[in-house]
Amino acid sequence: MRVLVVEDEQLLADAVATGLRREAMAVDVVYDGEAALERVAVNDYDVVVLDRDLPLVHGDDVCRAVIDTGLPTRILMLTASGDVSDRVEGLELGADDYLPKPFAFSELTARVRALGRRAVTALPPVLERAGIRLDPNRREVVRDGTTVHLSPKEFAVLEVLMRADGSVVSAEQMLEKAWDENTDPFTNVVRVTVMTLRRKLGEPAVIMTVPGAGYRIGDQA
């Protein structure tokens, strides 16, 4: 899952980004509305965590711009105000969810994950394919009854493949979904991570390489 955090309180923004990365999400961070518009114009995000009171461009305008893209990006709006009228106004702008500050990080994570499941086609909270069971909320992977311990990045790659439900995912798409914008697009990090993931998942291998196209989860490799 790829997330954009837009928050002018830099310490808070960086803390949220660090926490979400530990939950196996790819996270970009900006500190004002103008930078947010620049990122939304060039990157596809599953979820935007958006502070409402932003400098340069107000969060309300950023919200409208995200909606105008026509993409299935979900918006979790943040605000220092807990008034019901503010929450209603934010939702009427088109935000999908609303969270007042201060908030518990566990709640923020749960809300981001819930929004990330609300794609064009609704996805189940637990993904299962080819004998693998992946639970994003628990950060748990089980294959044929055995727990598989993965790093956050390995978990993120497996989640991207599982969500594709057997369709081929290119290396470029994997970079967009599982890594942030600071990753070198010419790196071999996708190939290396897939190799490590295959080894940890064990035999028979279920991550198939499609020459010239990418990777997919299948019943056999």
Short mmCIF file of C-alpha atoms in Angstrom, two decimals:
data_model
loop_
_atom_site.label_atom_id
_atom_site.label_comp_id
_atom_site.label_asym_id
_atom_site.label_seq_id
_atom_site.Cartn_x
_atom_site.Cartn_y
_atom_site.Cartn_z
CA MET A 1 0.00 0.00 0.00
CA ARG A 2 1.32 3.46 -0.89
CA VAL A 3 0.43 6.38 1.37
CA LEU A 4 1.01 10.13 1.22
CA VAL A 5 1.22 11.91 4.58
CA VAL A 6 0.45 15.65 4.36
CA GLU A 7 1.04 17.39 7.69
CA ASP A 8 2.66 20.75 8.45
CA GLU A 9 3.82 19.67 11.92
CA GLN A 10 7.03 18.08 10.71
CA LEU A 11 7.75 16.00 13.81
CA LEU A 12 4.24 14.55 13.73
CA ALA A 13 4.40 13.92 9.99
CA ASP A 14 7.73 12.13 10.25
CA ALA A 15 6.56 10.08 13.23
CA VAL A 16 3.42 8.98 11.39
CA ALA A 17 5.45 8.09 8.29
CA THR A 18 7.97 6.08 10.33
CA GLY A 19 5.18 4.19 12.07
CA LEU A 20 3.36 3.37 8.84
CA ARG A 21 6.59 2.18 7.22
CA ARG A 22 7.02 -0.23 10.12
CA GLU A 23 3.58 -1.53 9.18
CA ALA A 24 4.94 -2.42 5.71
CA MET A 25 3.52 0.60 3.88
CA ALA A 26 5.35 2.76 1.34
CA VAL A 27 5.09 6.34 2.58
CA ASP A 28 5.88 9.73 1.07
CA VAL A 29 5.78 12.84 3.28
CA VAL A 30 5.17 16.52 2.52
CA TYR A 31 4.61 19.45 4.85
CA ASP A 32 2.35 21.81 2.89
CA GLY A 33 -0.58 21.76 0.49
CA GLU A 34 1.40 22.91 -2.54
CA ALA A 35 3.84 20.03 -2.25
CA ALA A 36 0.90 17.66 -1.77
CA LEU A 37 -0.63 18.76 -5.08
CA GLU A 38 2.72 18.16 -6.81
CA ARG A 39 2.93 14.60 -5.43
CA VAL A 40 -0.68 13.73 -6.27
CA ALA A 41 -0.11 14.91 -9.85
CA VAL A 42 2.72 12.43 -10.45
CA ASN A 43 2.10 9.49 -8.08
CA ASP A 44 -0.86 7.19 -7.50
CA TYR A 45 -1.63 6.75 -3.79
CA ASP A 46 -3.94 4.28 -2.13
CA VAL A 47 -4.50 6.61 0.84
CA VAL A 48 -3.72 10.27 1.58
CA VAL A 49 -3.47 11.19 5.27
CA LEU A 50 -4.34 14.86 5.00
CA ASP A 51 -4.14 17.57 7.64
CA ARG A 52 -6.90 20.07 7.01
CA ASP A 53 -5.08 23.24 8.14
CA LEU A 54 -2.13 23.41 5.77
CA PRO A 55 0.09 26.32 4.64
CA LEU A 56 0.29 27.50 1.00
CA VAL A 57 -2.72 25.45 -0.14
CA HIS A 58 -5.49 24.59 2.31
CA GLY A 59 -6.24 20.95 3.00
CA ASP A 60 -9.78 21.41 1.67
CA ASP A 61 -8.39 22.38 -1.73
CA VAL A 62 -6.00 19.44 -1.70
CA CYS A 63 -8.94 17.17 -0.90
CA ARG A 64 -10.89 18.50 -3.88
CA ALA A 65 -7.86 18.07 -6.15
CA VAL A 66 -7.42 14.43 -5.11
CA ILE A 67 -11.08 13.74 -5.80
CA ASP A 68 -10.87 15.50 -9.18
CA THR A 69 -8.18 13.05 -10.33
CA GLY A 70 -10.87 10.40 -10.58
CA LEU A 71 -8.52 7.83 -9.03
CA PRO A 72 -9.68 5.50 -6.24
CA THR A 73 -7.41 7.27 -3.73
CA ARG A 74 -8.95 7.40 -0.25
CA ILE A 75 -8.58 10.40 2.04
CA LEU A 76 -8.18 10.34 5.81
CA MET A 77 -8.51 13.93 6.98
CA LEU A 78 -6.85 15.10 10.20
CA THR A 79 -7.67 18.20 12.22
CA ALA A 80 -6.95 19.71 15.61
CA SER A 81 -10.67 20.41 15.97
CA GLY A 82 -12.95 17.71 17.30
CA ASP A 83 -16.18 19.57 16.62
CA VAL A 84 -18.88 17.53 14.93
CA SER A 85 -19.54 20.35 12.48
CA ASP A 86 -15.90 20.25 11.33
CA ARG A 87 -16.03 16.49 10.85
CA VAL A 88 -19.25 16.77 8.86
CA GLU A 89 -17.79 19.54 6.71
CA GLY A 90 -14.67 17.49 5.99
CA LEU A 91 -16.70 14.47 4.96
CA GLU A 92 -18.93 16.60 2.76
CA LEU A 93 -15.82 17.79 0.92
CA GLY A 94 -15.28 14.19 -0.13
CA ALA A 95 -12.95 12.84 2.56
CA ASP A 96 -13.54 9.15 3.27
CA ASP A 97 -12.74 9.31 6.97
CA TYR A 98 -11.95 11.89 9.63
CA LEU A 99 -9.66 11.69 12.66
CA PRO A 100 -9.25 14.48 15.23
CA LYS A 101 -5.91 15.19 16.91
CA PRO A 102 -4.53 13.94 19.18
CA PHE A 103 -5.06 10.36 18.03
CA ALA A 104 -3.78 6.93 18.94
CA PHE A 105 -1.39 5.63 16.30
CA SER A 106 -3.04 2.20 16.38
CA GLU A 107 -6.33 3.82 15.39
CA LEU A 108 -4.69 5.79 12.59
CA THR A 109 -3.10 2.61 11.24
CA ALA A 110 -6.39 0.70 11.40
CA ARG A 111 -8.21 3.48 9.56
CA VAL A 112 -5.51 3.71 6.85
CA ARG A 113 -5.65 -0.04 6.29
CA ALA A 114 -9.46 0.00 6.17
CA LEU A 115 -9.39 2.76 3.55
CA GLY A 116 -6.73 0.94 1.56
CA ARG A 117 -9.08 -2.02 1.20
CA ARG A 118 -11.74 0.18 -0.35
CA ALA A 119 -10.42 0.04 -3.88
CA VAL A 120 -12.51 -0.13 -7.05
CA THR A 121 -13.34 -3.71 -6.06
CA ALA A 122 -13.74 -4.20 -2.33
CA LEU A 123 -11.02 -6.43 -0.90
CA PRO A 124 -11.35 -8.76 2.08
CA PRO A 125 -9.48 -7.87 5.28
CA VAL A 126 -7.54 -11.17 5.07
CA LEU A 127 -6.04 -12.26 1.74
CA GLU A 128 -5.72 -15.93 0.82
CA ARG A 129 -4.21 -17.55 -2.26
CA ALA A 130 -2.12 -20.60 -3.12
CA GLY A 131 -2.01 -21.81 0.47
CA ILE A 132 -0.90 -18.42 1.80
CA ARG A 133 -2.95 -16.43 4.30
CA LEU A 134 -1.95 -12.77 4.74
CA ASP A 135 -3.51 -10.65 7.47
CA PRO A 136 -2.49 -6.97 7.02
CA ASN A 137 -3.94 -5.89 10.37
CA ARG A 138 -2.01 -8.47 12.38
CA ARG A 139 1.03 -8.25 10.07
CA GLU A 140 0.85 -12.04 9.89
CA VAL A 141 1.61 -14.47 7.08
CA VAL A 142 0.79 -18.17 7.33
CA ARG A 143 1.55 -20.79 4.71
CA ASP A 144 -0.09 -24.19 5.06
CA GLY A 145 -0.50 -23.63 8.80
CA THR A 146 3.06 -22.43 9.43
CA THR A 147 3.78 -18.80 10.36
CA VAL A 148 6.27 -17.09 8.04
CA HIS A 149 8.30 -14.24 9.52
CA LEU A 150 8.87 -11.45 7.00
CA SER A 151 10.54 -8.04 7.08
CA PRO A 152 8.23 -5.04 6.52
CA LYS A 153 9.37 -4.73 2.89
CA GLU A 154 8.94 -8.44 2.18
CA PHE A 155 5.47 -8.25 3.70
CA ALA A 156 4.65 -5.24 1.51
CA VAL A 157 5.77 -7.03 -1.67
CA LEU A 158 3.75 -10.13 -0.79
CA GLU A 159 0.70 -7.98 -0.05
CA VAL A 160 0.97 -6.29 -3.47
CA LEU A 161 1.14 -9.69 -5.16
CA MET A 162 -1.74 -11.08 -3.11
CA ARG A 163 -3.93 -8.09 -3.87
CA ALA A 164 -3.27 -8.60 -7.59
CA ASP A 165 -5.06 -11.95 -7.17
CA GLY A 166 -3.01 -13.84 -9.74
CA SER A 167 -2.47 -10.97 -12.17
CA VAL A 168 1.06 -10.05 -13.22
CA VAL A 169 2.69 -7.17 -11.31
CA SER A 170 5.59 -5.47 -13.07
CA ALA A 171 8.73 -4.37 -11.25
CA GLU A 172 7.72 -0.76 -11.93
CA GLN A 173 4.30 -1.30 -10.36
CA MET A 174 5.96 -3.01 -7.39
CA LEU A 175 8.23 0.00 -6.86
CA GLU A 176 5.22 2.32 -6.97
CA LYS A 177 3.24 0.31 -4.43
CA ALA A 178 5.88 -0.98 -2.01
CA TRP A 179 8.63 1.66 -2.05
CA ASP A 180 8.59 5.43 -1.60
CA GLU A 181 9.63 8.08 -4.11
CA ASN A 182 13.25 8.15 -2.91
CA THR A 183 13.95 4.68 -4.32
CA ASP A 184 16.18 4.53 -7.38
CA PRO A 185 13.96 3.25 -10.23
CA PHE A 186 16.97 1.45 -11.75
CA THR A 187 17.74 -0.51 -8.60
CA ASN A 188 17.42 -4.31 -8.44
CA VAL A 189 15.75 -4.10 -5.04
CA VAL A 190 12.52 -5.68 -6.34
CA ARG A 191 14.31 -8.74 -7.72
CA VAL A 192 16.37 -9.17 -4.55
CA THR A 193 13.32 -8.83 -2.29
CA VAL A 194 11.31 -11.32 -4.36
CA MET A 195 14.19 -13.82 -4.17
CA THR A 196 14.33 -13.50 -0.38
CA LEU A 197 10.56 -13.76 -0.14
CA ARG A 198 10.53 -16.94 -2.23
CA ARG A 199 13.11 -18.50 0.07
CA LYS A 200 11.18 -17.64 3.22
CA LEU A 201 7.88 -18.91 1.82
CA GLY A 202 9.52 -22.26 1.06
CA GLU A 203 8.70 -24.98 -1.42
CA PRO A 204 6.89 -25.44 -3.67
CA ALA A 205 7.50 -21.88 -4.87
CA VAL A 206 4.35 -19.85 -5.48
CA ILE A 207 5.82 -16.57 -6.75
CA MET A 208 6.17 -16.97 -10.48
CA THR A 209 8.44 -14.85 -12.67
CA VAL A 210 6.82 -13.89 -15.96
CA PRO A 211 9.73 -13.08 -18.30
CA GLY A 212 9.64 -9.52 -19.55
CA ALA A 213 6.50 -8.74 -17.55
CA GLY A 214 6.96 -9.16 -13.81
CA TYR A 215 5.74 -11.45 -11.04
CA ARG A 216 2.53 -13.16 -9.99
CA ILE A 217 1.23 -15.42 -7.26
CA GLY A 218 0.33 -18.82 -8.68
CA ASP A 219 -0.42 -22.32 -7.45
CA GLN A 220 2.93 -23.46 -8.73
CA ALA A 221 6.06 -21.96 -10.25
#
